[in-house]
Amino acid sequence: MSAFFSGLWVILTLELRQRVRTASWYVLIGVFVALIAIVTVVVSVALRGFGADDLGGAAIYSTIIYFVLLLGTLVAPALSGNAINGDRDAGTLATTQVTLITTWQLIIGKFLAAWVTALAFLAAAVPFLIYASVVGRLSAAAITVSILILAIELGVVAAIGVGLSGLVARPLFSVVLSYLAVAALSIGTLIAFSLGGLAVQTEVSNVSSYGTDYNSAGNAITCSAPETYTYRAPRFDLFWGVLAANPYVVLADAVPSSFDRNGNPTDLFGQIKSGVRSAQIAPETLVVFNECTNTFPQTPSARDVIDSTTPGWFVGLTIHLILAVGALVGAWARIRTPAARLGRGSRIA
Amino acid sequence: MTVAQQVEGGIVVEHVRRSFGEVHAVRDASFTALPGTVTGLIGPNGSGKTTLMLMLASLLQPEGGSIRIAGFDPMDATAEVRSRMGWMPDVLGSWANLSVRSTLEYAARMYGMDRSTASARAEDLVQLVDLADLAASPTRVLSRGQKQKLSLARALIHDPEVLLLDEPASGLDPGARTQLRLLVRRFAAEGKTILVSSHVLTELDEMADGVVYIDGGVTASEEAVARSRASARPWRIRSSDGEALRSALMSAGIASAEITADRKDLLVPLSGEGAAATLLAHLIGSGVPISAFAPAVGDLEHTFLDLSSGDQS
C-alpha cells in the first residue's frame, strides 16, 4: 500500500512541477485574487447602501464561494483536460507507463494534481472568506459545508477533465468536451429545467370576488359575483430534479440557511435554495380570492418553503460523483497497458 | 521443450502477431536474443518493427504467440518484466520544464527508488551519457542528439537486464555514435541482452552480434539470413589503371556484363569471402595496381537488400 502511495506522490509532484507551476499560473492566481478583492469591496459597499447591517458578511461570503466555484470550473478543464492525451502528444506517456507506475497511480496522481490546482483558487480566497465569515457571523456548519461541497465540486470537474483526457485522443477535443460537461451541468440543467417546466403546463382557475361595499372597519360586506378566469401555469415541480444536478444548486441546497426576522434568507445560498425548493411545489389548480370571506392566496415565506420541501443536494452530489468516478474508470480502461486496442489514429508512444 | 524453456533470460519471441483492425502489423515474428549479445532488428519502413518493439516493451498486447523478457511474460508478469527491461522509444518525449537531472530522478523514482538512491543514480547516468554540462538545464533546450542521450539514460535508470533501443543513433554526431557503440558493447559484455532497431545499417554492423530481419510483419528465418549473407554481393575495386583492371577481371573469368563502373571504381559481384580472396590474389598476380578492395555494401545492408528484394520477387 505504501508503494502505491509513493508512486502516486511521484506522479502528483511531477504533474504539479511540469504542468502547473509556471509563471502564467501565478499570474492567473494574482488576477483571481484581484477579482475577489473587487467583488468583496463592491458587495460590501452595495449591501451597506441597502442597509443590511451585520448580515452583509453572509452575502459576501456566499458570493465569494460562488465566485471560486465559477472560476474553478472555468480553469480546471483547461488544466486537466489534456493531462493524459497531452502527455501522449509530448511522448512522455509511454515512457511513464513502461515503468513500475501503474495505470491507477498515473490516473489518480493526475487527478489529484488537477484537484490541488483548482483548490489553490479556494486557498487564495481564504483571507476574504475569513473576513466575510467574521463580519457575517456565519455558523460553523455553514462554513464547513460550503467549503466541503465547493472542494468536492472542484474535484468532480478535475476528475471529468482527467477522465476525458484519457478517453479522447486529441487534447483540444477533450478540453472542449470537459468545458461542455461543465456547461451542461451548470447551464444545461437550468435550460432543461426552464424548457421542461414551460412545455408542460397546467390550467389554473382563478375565482375572484371583490368587495363592492365596505363597513367602517374597512371589511367588505358585499362582494361582486365570483369571476372565473383561467390561465396556464408552468409545471416546474415536475422538473426540479433536473436542477438537482446543477453544482451551484447543490452548493446552495446543502448549506444550512440562516434567515432574518421575516423568514428571508440572508445569503445567496439561501435565496437560490428557496427559489429551487419552491419549484418543487405544484401550482394550485384553483386559486380563490374572496374579500368577503377573507380568502386570499397564501405566499409562504422562504423559510416555510425550505422547511416543507425535500433537499436534493445529495442526489446531485451522487450524480456528480458517479460522473467523476465513471470518467476516471473509463480513462483507466482506455490507457491501461499492455493495451488490447488502440484508438483510431492514436499512437501508443 | 520450447525455446523459452531452454533460454534463461534474454528475449524469446515465438510466433507473435498483432493487427490493428484490417492492418496486420506483425503477422508472425519469432526470434531469440541471448544475454550478453547485441541483436539488430532491421526491416523496411512499415515492416512492423515499432509494433514489435511496443509488444516487447509491455505496452501492447500480442494477439497470439508468446513473449519472454528476462524469463517473464509481459502479459502475466508485467511488473517483473518492467523492472528488468529498459526501453528507449523512437519518439523523443521529455518533461519540458524539468531539468535533465530531475527528469532522471523522477524516472528513477517511478521504478520505486527512494529519493537519495534516485539522485545518486541520476548523477551516474548524467556522467555516463555525457550530459553533465547540461544537467541543470531544462530538457526543452536540448538538441535532438542530447535528447537522444537523455532518453538512453532514462532507459538505463534501473539498470535493466534487457535493453530495447529503438533508433538509438539517430541525431547523434559521429563522436556520440562511437560512444553509443562502445556503451552498447560494454552492456553486452556485462551480460545484458540488447535489441537495437536501426536504419543505420553500417552502425549495426559494428555493434550487433546477430540480426533479426522483419518485413511485412514476418521475421526472416535464420537460414534465410544465413543464405543471403552468403549470396553474391558487389565488391568495390579501385585501381589507378582502370583498363588493366578490367582486362584482368575478365581474364579471371568474370563476364563483362557483370562488371559495372561506379565513378573511378569497378563493382564486381562475388559470392563470399573465399571468392574475394581468390580474385584479389589473381589481380595482384597479374600486376594490376590495386588501392582498394572491399565489399561495396556492409553485411547488414547486403542482407537487408537481398531479403527485401527476395520478398518482392
XYZ file of C-alpha atoms in Angstrom:
662
model
C 0.000 0.000 0.000
C 2.799 2.422 0.829
C 4.351 1.569 -2.553
C 1.088 2.625 -4.137
C 1.134 5.973 -2.360
C 4.782 6.692 -3.030
C 4.184 6.099 -6.745
C 1.121 8.315 -6.530
C 3.202 11.000 -4.861
C 5.801 10.838 -7.637
C 3.122 11.400 -10.286
C 1.393 14.123 -8.283
C 4.562 16.135 -7.695
C 5.778 15.578 -11.239
C 2.461 16.777 -12.595
C 2.449 19.874 -10.410
C 6.030 20.742 -11.353
C 5.673 20.001 -15.016
C 2.214 21.202 -15.872
C 1.087 23.679 -13.326
C 3.903 25.503 -11.674
C 4.589 28.001 -14.396
C 4.739 31.793 -14.427
C 1.384 32.101 -16.181
C -0.208 30.087 -13.413
C 0.893 32.604 -10.774
C -0.421 35.429 -12.937
C -3.775 33.664 -13.112
C -3.934 33.341 -9.320
C -2.988 37.013 -8.994
C -5.795 38.072 -11.336
C -8.185 35.850 -9.416
C -7.257 37.411 -6.061
C -7.676 40.883 -7.523
C -11.137 39.946 -8.836
C -12.209 38.594 -5.448
C -10.953 41.721 -3.741
C -13.046 43.832 -6.111
C -16.117 41.639 -5.578
C -15.701 41.805 -1.799
C -15.425 45.590 -1.765
C -18.283 46.137 -4.212
C -20.656 43.757 -2.419
C -19.794 45.297 0.972
C -20.484 48.812 -0.237
C -23.646 47.803 -2.078
C -25.131 45.989 0.900
C -24.325 48.868 3.206
C -26.323 51.013 0.825
C -29.258 48.626 1.231
C -28.976 48.933 4.951
C -28.021 45.325 5.570
C -26.145 45.791 8.786
C -24.209 42.919 10.342
C -25.519 40.326 7.944
C -23.899 41.728 4.834
C -20.988 39.386 5.545
C -23.086 36.328 4.790
C -23.881 37.677 1.350
C -20.218 38.466 0.699
C -19.198 35.014 1.873
C -21.636 33.204 -0.399
C -20.730 35.430 -3.332
C -17.026 34.618 -2.905
C -17.742 30.897 -2.651
C -19.750 31.047 -5.854
C -17.025 33.056 -7.487
C -14.450 30.404 -6.574
C -16.768 27.729 -7.960
C -17.238 29.703 -11.174
C -13.533 30.356 -11.737
C -12.529 26.914 -10.550
C -14.869 25.232 -13.017
C -13.647 27.571 -15.746
C -9.969 26.914 -15.114
C -9.957 23.250 -14.082
C -10.933 21.833 -17.510
C -8.156 23.811 -19.182
C -5.614 22.421 -16.724
C -6.875 18.852 -16.517
C -8.470 18.346 -19.932
C -5.177 17.403 -21.587
C -3.496 15.675 -18.648
C -3.216 12.300 -20.373
C -3.520 12.871 -24.116
C -1.237 15.891 -23.809
C 1.402 13.584 -22.363
C 0.859 11.190 -25.225
C 1.396 14.020 -27.693
C 4.544 15.075 -25.854
C 5.802 11.485 -25.932
C 6.012 11.172 -22.155
C 3.027 8.909 -21.518
C 4.546 5.654 -22.760
C 7.864 6.262 -21.016
C 5.916 6.601 -17.769
C 3.749 3.554 -18.456
C 6.768 1.369 -19.112
C 7.971 1.989 -15.535
C 6.541 0.402 -12.396
C 3.945 3.173 -12.176
C 0.547 1.520 -12.551
C -2.303 2.913 -14.600
C -4.271 3.751 -11.457
C -1.317 5.571 -9.924
C -0.967 7.565 -13.113
C -4.639 8.491 -13.346
C -5.216 9.216 -9.672
C -1.959 11.170 -9.464
C -3.006 13.331 -12.371
C -6.488 13.751 -10.941
C -5.116 14.816 -7.548
C -2.767 17.290 -9.235
C -5.673 18.848 -11.136
C -7.756 18.948 -7.969
C -4.984 20.529 -5.908
C -4.608 23.115 -8.643
C -8.289 24.004 -8.525
C -8.170 24.081 -4.711
C -5.406 26.665 -4.937
C -8.111 29.096 -6.002
C -10.032 28.291 -2.854
C -6.855 28.757 -0.795
C -6.224 32.122 -2.424
C -9.738 33.178 -1.449
C -9.359 32.163 2.210
C -8.431 35.624 3.578
C -11.577 37.072 2.032
C -13.681 34.185 3.296
C -12.354 34.708 6.814
C -13.189 38.397 6.635
C -16.701 37.711 5.340
C -17.439 34.943 7.815
C -16.309 37.083 10.748
C -18.325 40.101 9.630
C -21.326 37.949 8.774
C -21.090 35.863 11.962
C -21.625 32.712 9.947
C -22.329 29.446 11.650
C -19.539 26.902 11.708
C -21.853 24.458 9.963
C -22.460 26.821 7.047
C -18.724 27.478 6.626
C -17.775 23.812 6.834
C -20.481 22.569 4.497
C -19.996 25.257 1.867
C -16.219 24.768 1.696
C -16.548 21.000 1.681
C -19.118 20.968 -1.122
C -17.100 23.515 -3.110
C -13.977 21.369 -2.767
C -15.865 18.251 -3.884
C -17.368 20.035 -6.883
C -13.931 21.257 -7.961
C -12.716 17.671 -7.619
C -15.569 16.460 -9.813
C -14.607 18.892 -12.571
C -10.946 17.880 -12.256
C -11.888 14.193 -12.485
C -14.086 14.744 -15.530
C -11.249 16.653 -17.228
C -8.618 13.996 -16.490
C -11.028 11.199 -17.418
C -11.915 12.754 -20.764
C -8.237 13.395 -21.491
C -7.737 9.653 -21.234
C -10.837 8.717 -23.186
C -10.377 11.147 -26.064
C -7.269 11.055 -28.249
C -6.947 14.719 -29.128
C -6.172 17.263 -26.374
C -8.132 20.109 -27.922
C -11.211 17.947 -28.247
C -11.035 16.634 -24.700
C -10.611 20.146 -23.266
C -13.662 21.297 -25.224
C -15.621 18.248 -24.061
C -14.681 18.971 -20.444
C -15.989 22.508 -20.850
C -19.162 21.176 -22.426
C -19.634 18.799 -19.492
C -19.244 21.682 -17.034
C -21.585 23.822 -19.125
C -24.138 21.018 -19.346
C -24.200 20.752 -15.561
C -24.104 24.484 -14.807
C -26.232 25.925 -17.610
C -27.713 22.914 -19.392
C -29.625 21.800 -16.298
C -31.040 25.318 -15.972
C -32.167 25.351 -19.600
C -33.647 21.856 -19.380
C -35.470 22.846 -16.210
C -36.924 26.021 -17.729
C -37.899 24.447 -21.042
C -39.365 21.392 -19.353
C -41.402 23.482 -16.960
C -42.696 25.701 -19.739
C -43.501 22.815 -22.048
C -45.778 21.119 -19.556
C -48.407 23.500 -18.281
C -51.435 23.137 -16.073
C -54.664 25.072 -16.287
C -55.280 27.170 -13.200
C -58.725 28.586 -12.391
C -58.816 31.820 -10.544
C -62.106 32.600 -8.827
C -62.171 36.176 -7.610
C -64.842 38.021 -5.758
C -64.075 41.637 -4.972
C -65.620 43.779 -2.306
C -68.258 46.278 -3.528
C -69.276 47.772 -0.211
C -67.213 48.129 2.929
C -68.146 48.702 6.565
C -66.499 51.267 8.780
C -63.766 48.795 9.779
C -62.761 48.505 6.136
C -64.048 44.956 5.731
C -66.072 44.033 2.691
C -69.715 43.362 3.406
C -70.994 42.771 -0.083
C -68.972 41.280 -2.883
C -69.236 41.010 -6.606
C -70.363 37.758 -8.179
C -67.379 35.407 -8.436
C -65.497 35.936 -11.682
C -63.672 32.942 -13.009
C -60.818 33.175 -15.383
C -58.263 30.577 -16.272
C -54.607 30.720 -17.213
C -51.847 28.226 -17.726
C -49.053 27.798 -15.191
C -45.726 26.071 -15.924
C -45.145 22.821 -14.068
C -41.638 23.327 -12.724
C -42.433 20.855 -9.948
C -42.097 18.029 -12.473
C -38.565 19.064 -13.427
C -36.975 20.243 -10.202
C -34.942 17.038 -10.168
C -33.011 18.271 -13.197
C -31.809 21.258 -11.230
C -30.518 18.962 -8.515
C -27.590 18.104 -10.806
C -26.545 21.747 -11.032
C -23.371 22.333 -8.974
C -24.476 25.809 -7.898
C -27.783 24.386 -6.709
C -26.048 21.502 -4.918
C -23.919 24.020 -3.069
C -26.854 26.257 -2.179
C -29.072 23.365 -1.192
C -26.504 21.750 1.063
C -25.550 24.780 3.143
C -27.718 25.245 6.255
C -29.604 28.501 5.772
C -29.954 31.386 8.132
C -32.972 33.705 7.982
C -33.792 37.203 9.071
C -36.814 38.156 11.188
C -39.207 37.896 8.232
C -38.042 34.438 7.286
C -35.971 35.648 4.344
C -32.574 34.034 3.719
C -29.562 36.206 4.470
C -27.209 34.902 1.803
C -27.088 33.934 -1.834
C -27.179 30.245 -0.916
C -30.469 30.644 0.915
C -32.046 32.681 -1.867
C -31.141 30.161 -4.528
C -32.161 27.353 -2.239
C -35.612 28.819 -1.590
C -36.056 29.525 -5.296
C -35.171 25.970 -6.238
C -37.182 24.454 -3.436
C -40.317 26.437 -4.303
C -40.102 24.830 -7.735
C -40.950 21.575 -6.009
C -44.369 22.861 -5.083
C -47.032 22.134 -7.692
C -49.140 25.135 -8.652
C -52.634 25.171 -7.130
C -55.201 24.455 -9.798
C -57.813 26.552 -8.025
C -56.959 29.970 -6.682
C -59.691 31.638 -4.682
C -59.791 35.317 -3.897
C -62.740 36.473 -1.878
C -62.753 39.659 0.128
C -65.984 38.827 1.900
C -64.770 35.523 3.332
C -61.187 36.790 3.673
C -59.867 34.067 1.439
C -56.606 35.072 -0.180
C -53.897 33.088 -1.964
C -51.109 32.417 0.513
C -47.479 33.120 -0.268
C -45.328 31.083 2.091
C -42.101 32.633 3.368
C -38.751 31.345 2.117
C -38.238 29.690 5.465
C -41.559 27.833 5.218
C -40.737 26.725 1.670
C -37.354 25.390 2.679
C -38.688 23.663 5.748
C -41.542 21.990 3.906
C -39.678 20.673 0.827
C -37.184 17.917 0.102
C -33.458 18.611 -0.006
C -31.986 17.322 -3.272
C -28.297 18.176 -2.935
C -27.167 14.654 -2.076
C -28.842 13.350 -5.211
C -26.977 15.919 -7.278
C -23.736 15.236 -5.477
C -24.143 11.494 -6.028
C -24.731 12.074 -9.749
C -21.575 14.207 -9.880
C -19.503 11.624 -8.038
C -20.741 8.875 -10.363
C -19.781 11.011 -13.368
C -16.329 11.692 -11.897
C -15.601 8.094 -10.990
C -17.010 6.912 -14.316
C -14.718 9.261 -16.239
C -11.666 8.054 -14.311
C -12.556 4.384 -14.706
C -13.164 4.954 -18.417
C -9.750 6.551 -18.773
C -8.182 3.657 -16.894
C -9.780 1.109 -19.213
C -8.649 3.123 -22.197
C -4.983 3.672 -21.383
C -4.020 0.599 -19.394
C -1.124 -1.407 -20.724
C -0.351 -3.837 -22.265
C -3.031 -2.305 -24.453
C -5.599 -4.552 -26.094
C -6.811 -1.943 -28.512
C -5.767 1.483 -29.656
C -7.984 4.395 -30.578
C -8.225 5.260 -34.220
C -5.069 7.026 -35.292
C -3.654 7.077 -31.766
C -0.054 6.167 -31.304
C 0.737 4.477 -28.072
C 4.100 6.165 -27.606
C 10.980 -28.274 -24.846
C 10.247 -24.807 -26.230
C 12.892 -22.207 -26.840
C 11.605 -20.180 -23.906
C 12.372 -23.036 -21.524
C 15.856 -23.574 -22.901
C 16.958 -19.964 -22.743
C 17.393 -18.270 -19.405
C 16.734 -14.544 -19.553
C 17.167 -12.611 -22.749
C 14.342 -12.112 -25.214
C 12.404 -15.032 -26.653
C 9.681 -14.296 -29.176
C 7.633 -17.102 -30.710
C 5.046 -16.648 -33.460
C 3.846 -13.304 -32.186
C 1.173 -11.497 -34.135
C -0.752 -8.280 -33.781
C -3.147 -6.445 -36.053
C -4.858 -3.078 -35.911
C -8.238 -3.615 -37.492
C -7.523 -4.657 -41.047
C -3.830 -3.897 -40.847
C -1.701 -6.868 -39.868
C 1.258 -5.024 -38.438
C 3.028 -8.131 -37.140
C 1.945 -11.465 -38.605
C 4.496 -13.976 -37.420
C 7.543 -12.841 -35.514
C 9.950 -15.279 -33.899
C 13.480 -14.738 -32.674
C 15.737 -15.210 -29.705
C 18.177 -12.703 -28.287
C 20.602 -14.175 -25.765
C 22.045 -12.460 -22.699
C 25.427 -10.940 -23.436
C 24.633 -10.260 -27.078
C 23.545 -7.332 -29.202
C 20.815 -8.161 -31.703
C 19.874 -5.839 -34.544
C 16.267 -5.517 -35.637
C 16.097 -4.378 -39.228
C 13.399 -4.036 -41.823
C 11.909 -1.543 -44.256
C 9.625 1.271 -43.102
C 6.239 -0.048 -42.024
C 7.535 -3.583 -41.634
C 6.239 -3.916 -38.072
C 9.436 -3.055 -36.181
C 7.840 -0.483 -33.897
C 4.760 -2.625 -33.232
C 7.047 -5.494 -32.287
C 9.092 -3.177 -30.057
C 5.920 -1.959 -28.311
C 4.869 -5.526 -27.600
C 8.301 -6.296 -26.186
C 8.117 -3.123 -24.102
C 4.920 -4.449 -22.420
C 2.814 -1.633 -23.843
C 0.850 -3.577 -26.417
C -0.855 -6.957 -26.149
C 0.089 -9.550 -28.725
C -2.907 -11.307 -30.234
C -1.107 -14.598 -30.350
C 2.239 -16.217 -29.763
C 4.427 -15.790 -26.738
C 6.985 -13.295 -25.497
C 9.531 -13.808 -22.705
C 11.548 -10.883 -21.450
C 14.198 -11.896 -18.921
C 12.142 -15.047 -18.382
C 8.791 -13.333 -17.781
C 5.698 -12.882 -19.898
C 4.837 -9.180 -20.262
C 1.128 -10.060 -20.155
C 1.109 -12.111 -16.947
C 4.077 -10.659 -15.120
C 4.080 -7.074 -16.308
C 5.785 -5.616 -13.236
C 8.554 -8.253 -13.281
C 9.225 -7.506 -16.933
C 9.190 -3.758 -16.407
C 11.645 -3.865 -13.535
C 14.088 -5.804 -15.741
C 13.557 -4.098 -19.072
C 14.664 -0.681 -20.295
C 13.001 0.845 -23.329
C 14.254 3.733 -25.395
C 11.417 4.791 -27.708
C 11.844 6.293 -31.164
C 9.654 9.194 -30.066
C 11.690 11.708 -28.114
C 9.482 12.913 -25.317
C 10.597 14.772 -22.249
C 9.052 16.813 -19.473
C 9.880 20.194 -20.939
C 10.007 22.188 -17.695
C 12.171 19.749 -15.757
C 15.943 19.776 -15.755
C 17.898 16.846 -17.134
C 18.824 15.790 -13.621
C 15.307 15.924 -12.200
C 13.959 14.113 -15.259
C 16.247 11.215 -14.421
C 15.426 11.457 -10.722
C 11.725 11.221 -11.476
C 12.328 8.298 -13.825
C 14.269 6.512 -11.078
C 11.546 7.136 -8.518
C 9.000 5.684 -10.939
C 10.893 2.442 -10.505
C 10.405 2.674 -6.773
C 13.832 4.038 -5.815
C 13.912 6.349 -2.836
C 14.978 9.955 -3.147
C 18.660 9.559 -2.339
C 19.138 6.425 -4.457
C 17.345 8.153 -7.300
C 19.516 11.234 -7.176
C 22.726 9.169 -6.988
C 21.562 7.094 -9.939
C 20.652 10.225 -11.927
C 24.114 11.627 -11.264
C 25.787 8.415 -12.503
C 23.781 8.395 -15.703
C 24.295 12.065 -16.445
C 28.008 11.268 -16.399
C 27.613 8.048 -18.365
C 25.788 9.630 -21.315
C 27.909 12.760 -21.179
C 25.218 15.289 -20.260
C 26.882 16.594 -17.086
C 27.228 20.117 -18.501
C 23.513 20.269 -19.177
C 22.327 18.524 -16.008
C 20.687 21.659 -14.638
C 19.167 22.848 -17.915
C 15.502 22.291 -18.678
C 15.031 19.496 -21.187
C 13.280 21.780 -23.681
C 16.607 23.419 -24.568
C 18.240 20.114 -25.526
C 19.115 19.365 -29.122
C 17.840 16.227 -30.798
C 21.054 14.356 -30.125
C 21.094 15.463 -26.485
C 17.505 14.347 -26.040
C 18.535 11.035 -27.525
C 21.203 10.705 -24.839
C 18.698 11.633 -22.151
C 16.322 9.024 -23.491
C 19.056 6.396 -23.327
C 19.898 7.425 -19.772
C 16.242 7.079 -18.814
C 16.091 3.585 -20.287
C 19.133 2.636 -18.200
C 17.999 4.242 -14.956
C 17.034 0.992 -13.198
C 19.986 -0.983 -14.565
C 17.820 -3.336 -16.648
C 18.880 -6.793 -17.843
C 17.184 -6.326 -21.185
C 17.526 -3.173 -23.249
C 15.233 -2.281 -26.140
C 16.682 0.557 -28.185
C 14.531 1.995 -30.960
C 16.677 4.030 -33.373
C 19.195 4.980 -30.692
C 21.719 6.529 -33.052
C 19.511 8.923 -34.980
C 20.519 12.509 -34.411
C 23.849 11.653 -32.840
C 27.095 13.140 -34.130
C 29.873 10.715 -35.127
C 31.628 11.054 -31.766
C 28.448 10.299 -29.877
C 27.752 7.337 -32.157
C 31.092 5.819 -31.366
C 30.393 6.401 -27.691
C 26.994 4.749 -28.029
C 28.554 1.760 -29.768
C 31.148 1.327 -27.029
C 28.465 1.710 -24.380
C 26.234 -0.896 -26.001
C 29.160 -3.328 -26.358
C 30.032 -2.762 -22.725
C 26.480 -3.548 -21.598
C 26.606 -6.732 -23.652
C 29.891 -7.648 -22.019
C 28.193 -7.139 -18.639
C 25.665 -9.787 -19.665
C 22.728 -7.625 -20.691
C 20.508 -8.549 -23.614
C 20.278 -5.734 -26.126
C 17.913 -5.381 -29.054
C 18.661 -2.435 -31.338
C 16.340 -1.346 -34.095
C 18.004 0.949 -36.569
C 18.062 2.158 -40.129
C 21.745 2.933 -39.949
C 22.902 -0.489 -41.035
C 26.649 0.191 -41.047
C 26.171 1.222 -37.459
C 24.509 -2.062 -36.543
C 27.193 -3.925 -38.480
C 29.715 -2.633 -35.998
C 27.821 -3.458 -32.835
C 25.376 -6.301 -33.490
C 26.239 -9.958 -32.964
C 23.138 -11.138 -34.752
C 20.304 -9.709 -36.733
C 16.568 -10.163 -36.930
C 15.106 -9.184 -40.242
C 11.404 -8.319 -40.385
C 9.337 -7.434 -43.420
C 5.568 -7.383 -43.881
C 5.240 -8.348 -40.223
C 7.149 -11.605 -40.685
C 10.639 -12.251 -39.382
C 13.002 -13.962 -41.782
C 14.257 -17.355 -40.672
C 17.876 -17.741 -39.576
C 18.523 -19.887 -42.662
C 17.231 -17.172 -44.972
C 19.507 -14.648 -43.304
C 22.494 -17.012 -43.498
C 21.758 -17.759 -47.139
C 21.534 -14.136 -48.084
C 24.773 -13.388 -46.265
C 26.454 -15.984 -48.454
C 24.808 -14.812 -51.666
C 26.737 -12.790 -54.241
C 27.235 -9.160 -53.450
C 29.161 -6.394 -55.142
C 32.770 -5.703 -54.210
C 34.403 -2.369 -54.920
C 37.831 -2.470 -56.581
C 39.919 0.637 -57.207
C 42.963 0.849 -59.389
C 44.982 3.683 -60.904
C 44.881 1.716 -64.159
C 41.227 1.057 -64.912
C 41.779 -0.635 -68.256
C 44.309 -3.103 -66.862
C 41.927 -3.867 -64.014
C 39.032 -4.545 -66.389
C 41.030 -6.915 -68.549
C 42.471 -8.674 -65.515
C 38.944 -9.180 -64.170
C 37.794 -10.629 -67.469
C 40.779 -12.911 -67.548
C 39.734 -14.127 -64.108
C 36.506 -15.355 -65.688
C 34.150 -12.525 -64.861
C 31.762 -11.658 -67.657
C 31.989 -8.107 -68.940
C 28.279 -7.621 -68.333
C 28.738 -8.253 -64.612
C 31.317 -5.520 -64.219
C 29.822 -2.123 -63.508
C 31.668 1.159 -63.235
C 30.996 3.412 -60.270
C 32.916 6.668 -60.571
C 36.568 5.565 -60.764
C 35.891 2.149 -59.260
C 34.636 -1.099 -60.685
C 31.977 -3.166 -58.948
C 32.073 -6.932 -59.265
C 29.612 -9.442 -57.742
C 31.353 -12.094 -55.647
C 29.907 -14.896 -53.531
C 31.580 -14.989 -50.178
C 34.938 -14.126 -48.698
C 36.706 -17.090 -50.333
C 35.895 -15.915 -53.871
C 37.057 -12.424 -52.939
C 40.413 -13.651 -51.635
C 40.987 -15.713 -54.776
C 40.197 -12.774 -57.048
C 42.454 -10.421 -55.128
C 45.339 -12.877 -55.382
C 44.731 -13.165 -59.115
C 44.658 -9.394 -59.640
C 47.835 -8.817 -57.693
C 49.466 -11.729 -59.540
C 48.519 -10.020 -62.816
C 50.409 -6.917 -61.717
C 47.367 -4.601 -61.592
C 47.931 -1.781 -59.065
C 45.118 -2.214 -56.505
C 44.443 0.582 -53.986
C 41.086 -0.564 -52.618
C 39.314 -3.918 -52.462
C 36.271 -4.159 -50.214
C 32.575 -5.075 -50.121
C 30.563 -2.248 -51.651
C 27.835 -2.667 -49.072
C 28.011 -3.693 -45.426
C 26.939 -7.123 -44.202
C 23.607 -5.950 -42.916
C 22.871 -3.703 -45.833
C 23.514 -6.620 -48.105
C 21.236 -8.883 -46.060
C 18.638 -6.163 -45.933
C 18.673 -5.529 -49.671
C 18.849 -9.195 -50.532
C 15.940 -10.155 -48.279
C 13.735 -7.227 -49.248
C 14.268 -7.846 -52.970
C 13.665 -11.550 -52.394
C 10.296 -10.800 -50.837
C 9.181 -8.727 -53.743
C 10.050 -11.247 -56.449
